[in-house]
Amino acid sequence: MRIAVLVVVVCLSALVSPATILAQDASEAELIAQLQGKDSYLARKAAQQLSDGRKVSPDAIRALFVALDDRWISGAARSALLALGPQAALVLGKIVVDEDQGEKARLSALQTLDAIGDDARAALPYATQATQDPSSNVRYWALAVFNELEADDERKVAMNTTMLSDEAADVRSYAVQSLEVLGPKAQSAVPQITKLLDDSAERFYPISNHYYTTRPVCYDAALALAGIGDGAKSELPKLRQMMQDYEDGMARIAAGYAVARLQEDPQAGVEVLTAHLDPKSANGNETEEAVLLLLKLGARARAALPALKRTLQHEDGLIRILSSSAIIEIDPANAEAAVLRLLDDEDSSVIVYAIEDLNNLPKLSNDAIAAFTKVLGKQDDWELDIFFDDAREAAAIALGSRGAQSINALPKLRQLAKEDPDEDVREAAADAIKKIEGGTP
């Protein structure tokens, strides 16, 4: 037994031997050496110490940047560069425009600058220069960093207008989206944006971290004109033609949205969007996009309400969710009855969003309170892997927010507060009871 204990003590001593410990007062040179060494644990510790508030040299920044390529220490190196912020900006900026650096390194430097944000402002001249890089990927990220760091809207408009003529569709698309964000301030770019209404080149369009599709650049151009507003009304004839004749469904949807936004009478544009809500004549992506844009139109999309109420029965849960939000945004005073139907949905996430949408309304009927209370009784089915805990929690929160109006829900809430298998539901129910018994939201 003593031998076994001795072996354990020896092993533990080896784990904390001086060779595996960095002194808190280690010099920068020692830290760089450890960062470049073979021990990933020590390298991570060195990266942390380099960013502990000390002033570091360009050599340390470059060493941290190189460490981004090592999967075992890249996270610590990235965190250190972000923490160093302004100190790292100039060094990273010089890497961005260094012709001896490969495309991967220039991209990595730009993406790190983008993550640093405002503290990287010293790198703005380098990002500006990199918008002329031979690599379209580098130009894309250079423009992203430029837009992040440049504080003057006029210079943003000028740069993004110039990039509308870039040879890469993704760069043109990003530039026109940036002009859309600037809204009326980008009015001077309208002639150049309008030229892109004929641009059918496809650009990358991310759906999630693992799935993407494409959109034509003209889609972005139409949305940008809508975002600019009154200053783009001169382009309505071209947008009307596009929404009627363009072969790509997404492009027609974007043009219809722009017409509905810019034209005094939105009817024609809303009709184009509504046509894409029919599952027999439109794919799911087009229907989802049409609903999203109708939601953005708000009250101007009132004519779409009958079609949106039909899409509450769409087979795609996300489209049911978006339709609920759109109906409430377009006609909040009369939306309750239609959206309440979703509280019987088979998808828990649909129920949750419907409850949250309804609870954003200033007033709810007693029928809505009763429907929320009914949701409290939805049971999980472990065999079928169907769970409604999120829905029960959302219902409890909504009932609590309505105060004394929810008094009839107290028996069920008390039951859930004691017996629900989910801790979050129990806590939400207990909190709702306090609010209801207190008589205030």
Coordinates of C-alpha atoms in Angstrom, one line a residue, residues 53-298:
G53 CA -2.4 43.6 -19.5
R54 CA 1.2 43.9 -20.4
K55 CA 2.5 45.9 -23.4
V56 CA 3.8 43.4 -26.0
S57 CA 6.1 43.7 -29.0
P58 CA 5.2 43.0 -32.7
D59 CA 7.1 39.8 -32.4
A60 CA 4.7 38.6 -29.7
I61 CA 1.7 39.5 -31.9
R62 CA 3.2 37.7 -34.8
A63 CA 3.8 34.6 -32.7
L64 CA 0.2 34.6 -31.5
F65 CA -1.0 35.0 -35.0
V66 CA 1.1 32.0 -36.2
A67 CA -0.3 30.0 -33.3
L68 CA -3.8 30.4 -34.8
D69 CA -2.9 27.6 -37.2
D70 CA -2.3 25.2 -34.3
R71 CA -5.6 23.6 -33.4
W72 CA -4.4 22.8 -29.9
I73 CA -3.7 26.4 -29.0
S74 CA -5.6 28.4 -31.6
G75 CA -8.4 29.3 -29.1
A76 CA -6.0 30.7 -26.5
A77 CA -4.1 32.6 -29.2
R78 CA -7.3 34.1 -30.6
S79 CA -8.5 35.1 -27.2
A80 CA -5.1 36.8 -26.6
L81 CA -5.2 38.7 -29.8
L82 CA -8.7 39.9 -29.1
A83 CA -7.7 41.0 -25.6
L84 CA -4.6 42.8 -27.0
G85 CA -6.9 44.7 -29.4
P86 CA -5.3 48.0 -30.4
Q87 CA -1.8 46.5 -29.9
A88 CA -2.6 43.7 -32.3
A89 CA -4.3 45.9 -34.9
L90 CA -1.3 47.4 -36.7
V91 CA 0.6 44.2 -36.8
L92 CA -2.4 42.3 -38.2
G93 CA -3.0 45.1 -40.7
K94 CA 0.5 44.8 -42.1
I95 CA 0.0 41.1 -42.5
V96 CA -3.2 41.8 -44.5
V97 CA -1.3 43.8 -47.2
D98 CA 1.9 41.7 -47.1
E99 CA 2.3 40.2 -50.5
D100 CA 4.6 37.5 -49.1
Q101 CA 1.8 36.2 -46.9
G102 CA -0.5 33.6 -48.5
E103 CA -4.2 34.1 -49.0
K104 CA -5.0 32.0 -45.9
A105 CA -2.9 34.2 -43.7
R106 CA -4.3 37.4 -45.1
L107 CA -7.8 36.1 -44.6
S108 CA -7.0 35.0 -41.0
A109 CA -5.7 38.5 -40.2
L110 CA -8.8 40.2 -41.6
Q111 CA -11.1 37.8 -39.7
T112 CA -9.2 38.5 -36.5
L113 CA -9.5 42.2 -37.1
D114 CA -13.2 41.9 -37.7
A115 CA -13.5 40.0 -34.4
I116 CA -11.5 42.7 -32.5
G117 CA -14.0 45.3 -33.8
D118 CA -13.6 49.0 -32.9
D119 CA -10.4 48.5 -31.1
A120 CA -8.8 47.6 -34.5
R121 CA -9.4 51.1 -35.9
A122 CA -5.7 51.6 -36.5
A123 CA -5.9 48.9 -39.2
L124 CA -8.5 50.8 -41.3
P125 CA -5.9 52.0 -43.9
Y126 CA -4.7 48.4 -44.4
A127 CA -8.3 47.1 -44.8
T128 CA -9.0 49.8 -47.3
Q129 CA -5.9 48.8 -49.3
A130 CA -6.9 45.2 -49.2
T131 CA -10.2 45.9 -51.0
Q132 CA -8.0 45.8 -54.1
D133 CA -6.4 42.4 -53.3
P134 CA -6.2 39.9 -56.1
S135 CA -8.2 37.4 -54.0
S136 CA -12.0 37.8 -54.0
N137 CA -12.2 36.2 -50.6
V138 CA -9.7 38.7 -49.2
R139 CA -11.6 41.6 -50.9
Y140 CA -14.8 40.4 -49.3
W141 CA -13.3 40.3 -45.8
A142 CA -11.5 43.6 -46.4
L143 CA -14.7 45.3 -47.2
A144 CA -16.3 43.7 -44.1
V145 CA -13.5 45.1 -41.9
F146 CA -13.7 48.5 -43.6
N147 CA -17.4 48.7 -42.9
E148 CA -16.8 47.7 -39.3
L149 CA -14.1 50.3 -38.7
E150 CA -15.1 53.2 -40.8
A151 CA -17.2 55.7 -38.8
D152 CA -18.0 58.1 -41.7
D153 CA -21.1 57.1 -43.6
E154 CA -20.2 59.1 -46.7
R155 CA -16.9 57.2 -47.0
K156 CA -18.8 54.0 -46.5
V157 CA -21.2 54.9 -49.3
A158 CA -18.3 55.8 -51.6
M159 CA -16.4 52.6 -50.9
N160 CA -19.3 50.2 -51.2
T161 CA -20.5 52.0 -54.4
T162 CA -17.1 51.4 -55.9
M163 CA -17.2 47.7 -54.9
L164 CA -20.5 47.2 -56.7
S165 CA -18.4 46.8 -59.9
D166 CA -16.2 44.0 -58.4
E167 CA -15.8 41.0 -60.6
A168 CA -16.9 38.6 -57.8
A169 CA -20.6 38.2 -57.2
D170 CA -20.2 37.7 -53.4
V171 CA -18.3 41.0 -53.1
R172 CA -20.9 42.9 -55.2
S173 CA -23.6 41.3 -53.1
Y174 CA -22.0 42.3 -49.8
A175 CA -21.4 45.8 -51.0
V176 CA -25.1 46.3 -52.0
Q177 CA -26.3 44.8 -48.7
S178 CA -24.1 47.3 -46.9
L179 CA -25.7 50.1 -48.8
E180 CA -29.1 48.7 -47.9
V181 CA -28.1 49.0 -44.2
L182 CA -27.2 52.6 -44.7
G183 CA -30.7 53.3 -46.0
P184 CA -31.5 56.8 -47.3
K185 CA -27.9 57.9 -46.7
A186 CA -27.0 55.7 -49.7
Q187 CA -29.2 57.5 -52.2
S188 CA -26.2 58.6 -54.3
A189 CA -25.6 54.9 -55.1
V190 CA -29.1 54.3 -56.6
P191 CA -27.9 54.5 -60.3
Q192 CA -25.2 51.9 -59.6
I193 CA -27.5 49.7 -57.6
T194 CA -30.1 49.8 -60.3
K195 CA -27.6 48.4 -62.8
L196 CA -27.4 45.3 -60.6
L197 CA -31.1 44.6 -61.1
D198 CA -29.9 42.8 -64.3
D199 CA -27.2 40.9 -62.4
S200 CA -28.3 37.3 -62.3
A201 CA -25.0 35.9 -61.0
E202 CA -25.5 33.7 -58.0
R203 CA -23.9 34.4 -54.6
F204 CA -23.4 32.4 -51.5
Y205 CA -26.3 32.6 -49.1
P206 CA -25.9 30.8 -45.7
I207 CA -29.0 29.2 -44.2
S208 CA -27.2 27.9 -41.1
N209 CA -23.7 26.8 -40.0
H210 CA -24.0 23.6 -42.0
Y211 CA -26.3 24.5 -44.9
Y212 CA -26.3 27.1 -47.6
T213 CA -27.9 28.0 -50.9
T214 CA -27.5 30.8 -53.4
R215 CA -29.3 34.1 -54.3
P216 CA -28.9 36.2 -57.4
V217 CA -27.2 39.6 -56.9
C218 CA -30.3 41.3 -58.3
Y219 CA -32.2 40.0 -55.3
D220 CA -29.9 42.1 -53.0
A221 CA -30.2 45.1 -55.3
A222 CA -34.0 45.1 -55.2
L223 CA -33.9 44.9 -51.4
A224 CA -31.3 47.7 -51.2
L225 CA -33.5 50.0 -53.3
A226 CA -36.4 49.3 -50.9
G227 CA -34.1 50.1 -47.9
I228 CA -33.1 53.4 -49.4
G229 CA -36.7 54.4 -49.6
D230 CA -38.1 57.6 -51.3
G231 CA -34.7 58.3 -53.0
A232 CA -35.1 55.1 -55.0
K233 CA -38.7 55.7 -56.3
S234 CA -37.4 56.7 -59.7
E235 CA -36.5 53.0 -60.2
L236 CA -40.1 51.7 -59.7
P237 CA -40.6 51.0 -63.5
K238 CA -37.6 48.7 -63.5
L239 CA -38.7 47.0 -60.3
R240 CA -42.2 46.4 -61.6
Q241 CA -40.8 44.8 -64.7
M242 CA -38.5 42.6 -62.6
M243 CA -41.3 41.4 -60.4
Q244 CA -43.4 40.4 -63.4
D245 CA -40.8 39.0 -65.8
Y246 CA -37.8 37.7 -63.9
E247 CA -37.3 33.9 -64.0
D248 CA -35.9 33.5 -60.6
G249 CA -38.6 33.3 -57.9
M250 CA -36.4 35.0 -55.2
A251 CA -35.7 37.9 -57.4
R252 CA -39.4 38.4 -58.2
I253 CA -40.1 38.3 -54.4
A254 CA -37.5 40.9 -53.7
A255 CA -38.8 43.1 -56.5
G256 CA -42.3 42.7 -55.3
Y257 CA -41.3 43.7 -51.8
A258 CA -39.5 46.8 -53.1
V259 CA -42.5 47.8 -55.1
A260 CA -44.8 47.4 -52.1
R261 CA -42.4 49.4 -50.0
L262 CA -41.8 52.3 -52.5
Q263 CA -45.1 52.6 -54.4
E264 CA -47.9 54.6 -52.9
D265 CA -50.3 51.7 -53.4
P266 CA -48.6 48.5 -52.2
Q267 CA -51.2 46.2 -53.7
A268 CA -49.3 45.1 -56.8
G269 CA -46.1 44.2 -54.9
V270 CA -48.1 42.4 -52.1
E271 CA -49.9 40.3 -54.7
V272 CA -46.5 39.1 -56.0
L273 CA -45.4 38.1 -52.5
T274 CA -48.8 36.4 -51.8
A275 CA -48.5 34.3 -54.9
H276 CA -45.5 32.7 -53.4
L277 CA -47.4 31.5 -50.3
D278 CA -49.2 28.8 -52.3
P279 CA -47.3 25.5 -51.6
K280 CA -48.5 24.2 -55.0
S281 CA -46.7 26.9 -56.9
A282 CA -43.7 27.9 -54.7
N283 CA -41.0 26.0 -52.9
G284 CA -40.5 26.2 -49.2
N285 CA -37.6 28.7 -49.4
E286 CA -39.6 31.1 -51.5
T287 CA -42.6 30.8 -49.2
E288 CA -40.4 31.5 -46.2
E289 CA -38.9 34.5 -47.9
A290 CA -42.2 35.9 -48.9
V291 CA -43.6 35.6 -45.4
L292 CA -40.5 37.3 -44.0
L293 CA -40.9 40.2 -46.3
L294 CA -44.6 40.5 -45.7
L295 CA -43.8 40.7 -42.0
K296 CA -41.3 43.6 -42.7
L297 CA -44.0 45.4 -44.7
G298 CA -46.3 45.4 -41.7

